[in-house]
């Protein structure tokens, strides 16, 4: 499962890379490659957009689960979207996209503690995949039981790596 996620992330990175750089698809940049200029701006935009989508999906999930009688069609769709976004999220934080590069709530600590940050991303991906699997069973109680783990994974990262205000 973990291998699949890693492979999927690599494919996404490749696709993203090939869009920017048609001739260099054979040599995908490692996740840690530093970006700058227009590439940095586009990654930061994609990240902000992606996190907004993550927030929207979480809002839907929270509201449905809290209702006590969740619409499992809506839960399944939001869970699948969340899983897809979580997989993509490992490409949202290349070096060069921190506070020095423009308006962002991403803290410089992300690039000072890369191993810990990568663990937070992985925690999110694991929680989103587990939640999606639980949701796709169609059983409301199963989905409800695994939403907490997903919520914790957001907080674990935001607490250390997201600043309070837009700067
Ligand atoms: C690995 C770290 C990490 C994880 C996990 C994570 N986030 Fe974020 N999130 C960030 C960072 C960093 C930002 C600020 C991004 C920026 O401003 O460039 C952010 C921004 C956001 C935003 C604001 C978007 C905007 O700019 O308006 C929302 C909403 C959000 N996250 C929701 C969530 C939810 C919900 C989860 C879990 C389901 C989650 N995030 C998981 C790091 C994370």
Short mmCIF file of C-alpha atoms and ligand atoms in Angstrom, two decimals:
data_model
loop_
_atom_site.label_atom_id
_atom_site.label_comp_id
_atom_site.label_asym_id
_atom_site.label_seq_id
_atom_site.Cartn_x
_atom_site.Cartn_y
_atom_site.Cartn_z
CA UNK A 1 0.00 0.00 0.00
CA UNK A 2 2.74 2.39 1.01
CA UNK A 3 4.67 1.49 -2.14
CA UNK A 4 1.57 2.27 -4.20
CA UNK A 5 1.31 5.69 -2.59
CA UNK A 6 4.96 6.43 -3.22
CA UNK A 7 4.61 5.26 -6.82
CA UNK A 8 1.48 7.37 -7.29
CA UNK A 9 3.28 10.42 -5.89
CA UNK A 10 6.16 9.79 -8.26
CA UNK A 11 3.77 9.57 -11.19
CA UNK A 12 2.09 12.80 -10.14
CA UNK A 13 5.49 14.48 -9.81
CA UNK A 14 6.37 13.19 -13.26
CA UNK A 15 3.14 14.46 -14.79
CA UNK A 16 3.56 17.84 -13.10
CA UNK A 17 7.14 17.97 -14.31
CA UNK A 18 6.30 16.96 -17.86
CA UNK A 19 3.72 19.75 -18.10
CA UNK A 20 6.34 22.33 -17.20
CA UNK A 21 9.18 20.74 -19.03
CA UNK A 22 8.17 18.56 -21.94
CA UNK A 23 11.69 17.54 -22.87
CA UNK A 24 12.87 16.42 -19.42
CA UNK A 25 10.29 13.79 -18.48
CA UNK A 26 12.92 11.08 -18.27
CA UNK A 27 14.63 12.75 -15.31
CA UNK A 28 12.03 13.73 -12.71
CA UNK A 29 13.36 16.06 -10.06
CA UNK A 30 13.53 14.65 -6.53
CA UNK A 31 10.95 16.08 -4.15
CA UNK A 32 13.68 18.06 -2.44
CA UNK A 33 14.79 19.93 -5.57
CA UNK A 34 14.77 23.68 -5.05
CA UNK A 35 12.46 25.73 -7.23
CA UNK A 36 12.42 29.45 -7.97
CA UNK A 37 10.74 32.12 -10.04
CA UNK A 38 7.60 31.19 -11.94
CA UNK A 39 7.86 27.55 -10.90
CA UNK A 40 7.91 28.53 -7.20
CA UNK A 41 4.88 30.77 -7.69
CA UNK A 42 2.96 28.06 -9.49
CA UNK A 43 3.71 25.47 -6.79
CA UNK A 44 2.66 27.93 -4.08
CA UNK A 45 -0.56 28.60 -5.94
CA UNK A 46 -1.22 24.89 -6.38
CA UNK A 47 -0.53 24.35 -2.66
CA UNK A 48 -2.88 27.10 -1.52
CA UNK A 49 -5.54 25.88 -3.91
CA UNK A 50 -4.99 22.27 -2.83
CA UNK A 51 -5.18 23.08 0.89
CA UNK A 52 -8.40 25.03 0.28
CA UNK A 53 -9.84 21.90 -1.36
CA UNK A 54 -8.60 19.81 1.58
CA UNK A 55 -10.38 22.25 3.90
CA UNK A 56 -13.60 22.02 1.89
CA UNK A 57 -13.55 18.23 1.85
CA UNK A 58 -12.93 18.20 5.62
CA UNK A 59 -15.85 20.59 6.19
CA UNK A 60 -18.19 18.28 4.26
CA UNK A 61 -16.93 15.25 6.16
CA UNK A 62 -17.22 16.94 9.54
CA UNK A 63 -20.76 18.15 8.85
CA UNK A 64 -21.93 14.78 7.52
CA UNK A 65 -20.41 12.73 10.31
CA UNK A 66 -21.69 15.12 13.00
CA UNK A 67 -25.20 14.92 11.57
CA UNK A 68 -25.42 11.40 12.98
CA UNK A 69 -27.04 10.16 9.76
CA UNK A 70 -24.39 10.88 7.13
CA UNK A 71 -25.16 10.91 3.43
CA UNK A 72 -22.64 8.22 2.51
CA UNK A 73 -22.59 9.27 -1.15
CA UNK A 74 -21.29 12.68 -0.11
CA UNK A 75 -18.90 11.13 2.40
CA UNK A 76 -17.48 8.72 -0.19
CA UNK A 77 -16.91 11.54 -2.70
CA UNK A 78 -15.23 13.82 -0.17
CA UNK A 79 -13.12 10.93 1.17
CA UNK A 80 -11.90 10.04 -2.32
CA UNK A 81 -11.10 13.70 -3.03
CA UNK A 82 -9.21 13.93 0.27
CA UNK A 83 -7.20 10.81 -0.53
CA UNK A 84 -6.24 12.20 -3.95
CA UNK A 85 -5.24 15.57 -2.48
CA UNK A 86 -3.19 13.93 0.28
CA UNK A 87 -1.25 11.94 -2.32
CA UNK A 88 -0.56 15.14 -4.25
CA UNK A 89 0.46 17.07 -1.14
CA UNK A 90 3.99 15.65 -1.08
CA UNK A 91 4.71 17.74 -4.20
CA UNK A 92 3.46 20.97 -2.61
CA UNK A 93 6.51 21.83 -0.51
CA UNK A 94 9.70 21.97 -2.57
CA UNK A 95 12.50 24.13 -1.16
CA UNK A 96 12.17 27.69 -2.44
CA UNK A 97 8.44 28.00 -1.66
CA UNK A 98 8.76 29.36 1.87
CA UNK A 99 8.04 32.82 3.31
CA UNK A 100 10.99 34.32 1.41
CA UNK A 101 9.31 33.43 -1.89
CA UNK A 102 6.05 35.31 -1.32
CA UNK A 103 2.77 35.34 0.56
CA UNK A 104 2.33 32.04 2.34
CA UNK A 105 1.46 30.57 5.71
CA UNK A 106 4.06 27.82 5.22
CA UNK A 107 6.70 28.31 7.92
CA UNK A 108 10.43 28.25 7.21
CA UNK A 109 10.64 25.35 9.74
CA UNK A 110 9.33 23.03 7.01
CA UNK A 111 12.70 23.16 5.29
CA UNK A 112 14.72 23.20 8.53
CA UNK A 113 13.17 19.93 9.71
CA UNK A 114 12.61 18.05 6.44
CA UNK A 115 12.44 14.58 8.00
CA UNK A 116 9.87 15.54 10.60
CA UNK A 117 7.86 17.44 8.00
CA UNK A 118 7.95 14.46 5.61
CA UNK A 119 6.63 12.32 8.47
CA UNK A 120 3.70 14.73 8.86
CA UNK A 121 2.92 14.49 5.16
CA UNK A 122 3.09 10.69 5.37
CA UNK A 123 0.84 10.72 8.43
CA UNK A 124 -1.72 12.73 6.47
CA UNK A 125 -1.49 10.39 3.47
CA UNK A 126 -1.91 7.30 5.65
CA UNK A 127 -4.86 8.80 7.53
CA UNK A 128 -6.54 9.94 4.31
CA UNK A 129 -6.08 6.52 2.68
CA UNK A 130 -7.40 4.76 5.79
CA UNK A 131 -10.37 7.11 6.01
CA UNK A 132 -11.14 6.66 2.32
CA UNK A 133 -11.07 2.87 2.69
CA UNK A 134 -13.39 3.14 5.69
CA UNK A 135 -15.77 5.50 3.86
CA UNK A 136 -15.95 3.35 0.74
CA UNK A 137 -17.35 0.48 2.83
CA UNK A 138 -20.48 2.62 2.96
CA UNK A 139 -20.78 1.95 6.68
CA UNK A 140 -21.33 5.20 8.57
CA UNK A 141 -19.98 3.87 11.87
CA UNK A 142 -16.77 2.62 10.22
CA UNK A 143 -16.23 6.01 8.57
CA UNK A 144 -17.02 7.87 11.78
CA UNK A 145 -14.48 5.83 13.69
CA UNK A 146 -11.60 6.82 11.43
CA UNK A 147 -12.31 10.52 10.91
CA UNK A 148 -10.52 11.44 14.14
CA UNK A 149 -7.20 10.09 12.89
CA UNK A 150 -7.53 12.24 9.78
CA UNK A 151 -8.30 15.37 11.80
CA UNK A 152 -5.31 14.73 14.03
CA UNK A 153 -3.02 14.50 11.01
CA UNK A 154 -4.00 18.03 9.93
CA UNK A 155 -3.40 19.44 13.39
CA UNK A 156 -0.07 17.64 13.78
CA UNK A 157 1.26 19.52 10.77
CA UNK A 158 -0.49 22.88 11.22
CA UNK A 159 0.62 23.19 14.85
CA UNK A 160 4.28 23.24 13.83
CA UNK A 161 4.41 24.24 10.20
CA UNK A 162 1.59 26.67 9.42
CA UNK A 163 1.75 30.26 10.64
CA UNK A 164 -1.30 31.84 12.22
CA UNK A 165 -1.77 34.65 9.78
CA UNK A 166 -1.27 35.35 6.13
CA UNK A 167 1.80 37.44 5.75
C1 LIG B 1 2.14 18.25 6.17
C2 LIG B 1 1.55 19.46 6.60
C3 LIG B 1 0.07 19.70 6.47
C4 LIG B 1 -0.95 18.80 6.59
C5 LIG B 1 -0.88 17.31 6.90
C6 LIG B 1 -2.17 19.54 6.39
N1 LIG B 1 -1.90 20.85 6.15
FE1 LIG B 1 -3.23 22.31 5.77
N2 LIG B 1 -1.73 23.63 5.49
C7 LIG B 1 -0.39 23.38 5.68
C8 LIG B 1 0.38 24.56 5.37
C9 LIG B 1 1.88 24.69 5.46
C10 LIG B 1 -0.55 25.55 4.99
C11 LIG B 1 -0.24 26.96 4.51
C12 LIG B 1 -0.03 26.90 3.00
C13 LIG B 1 0.36 28.22 2.41
O1 LIG B 1 -0.11 29.28 2.87
O2 LIG B 1 1.15 28.22 1.46
C14 LIG B 1 -1.87 24.93 5.07
C15 LIG B 1 -3.06 25.58 4.77
C16 LIG B 1 -4.32 25.06 4.98
C17 LIG B 1 -5.55 25.78 4.76
C18 LIG B 1 -5.66 27.22 4.31
C19 LIG B 1 -5.65 27.35 2.81
C20 LIG B 1 -5.48 28.80 2.43
O3 LIG B 1 -4.35 29.20 2.12
O4 LIG B 1 -6.45 29.55 2.44
C21 LIG B 1 -6.57 24.92 5.08
C22 LIG B 1 -8.07 25.21 5.01
C23 LIG B 1 -5.98 23.66 5.48
N3 LIG B 1 -4.59 23.79 5.40
C24 LIG B 1 -6.68 22.56 5.87
C25 LIG B 1 -6.10 21.31 6.16
C26 LIG B 1 -6.84 20.13 6.59
C27 LIG B 1 -8.34 20.11 6.82
C28 LIG B 1 -5.94 19.13 6.70
C29 LIG B 1 -6.16 17.68 7.06
C30 LIG B 1 -7.26 16.99 6.45
C31 LIG B 1 -4.62 19.69 6.40
N4 LIG B 1 -4.76 21.01 6.09
C32 LIG B 1 -3.44 18.98 6.45
C33 LIG B 1 0.16 22.19 6.07
C34 LIG B 1 -0.53 21.00 6.22
#
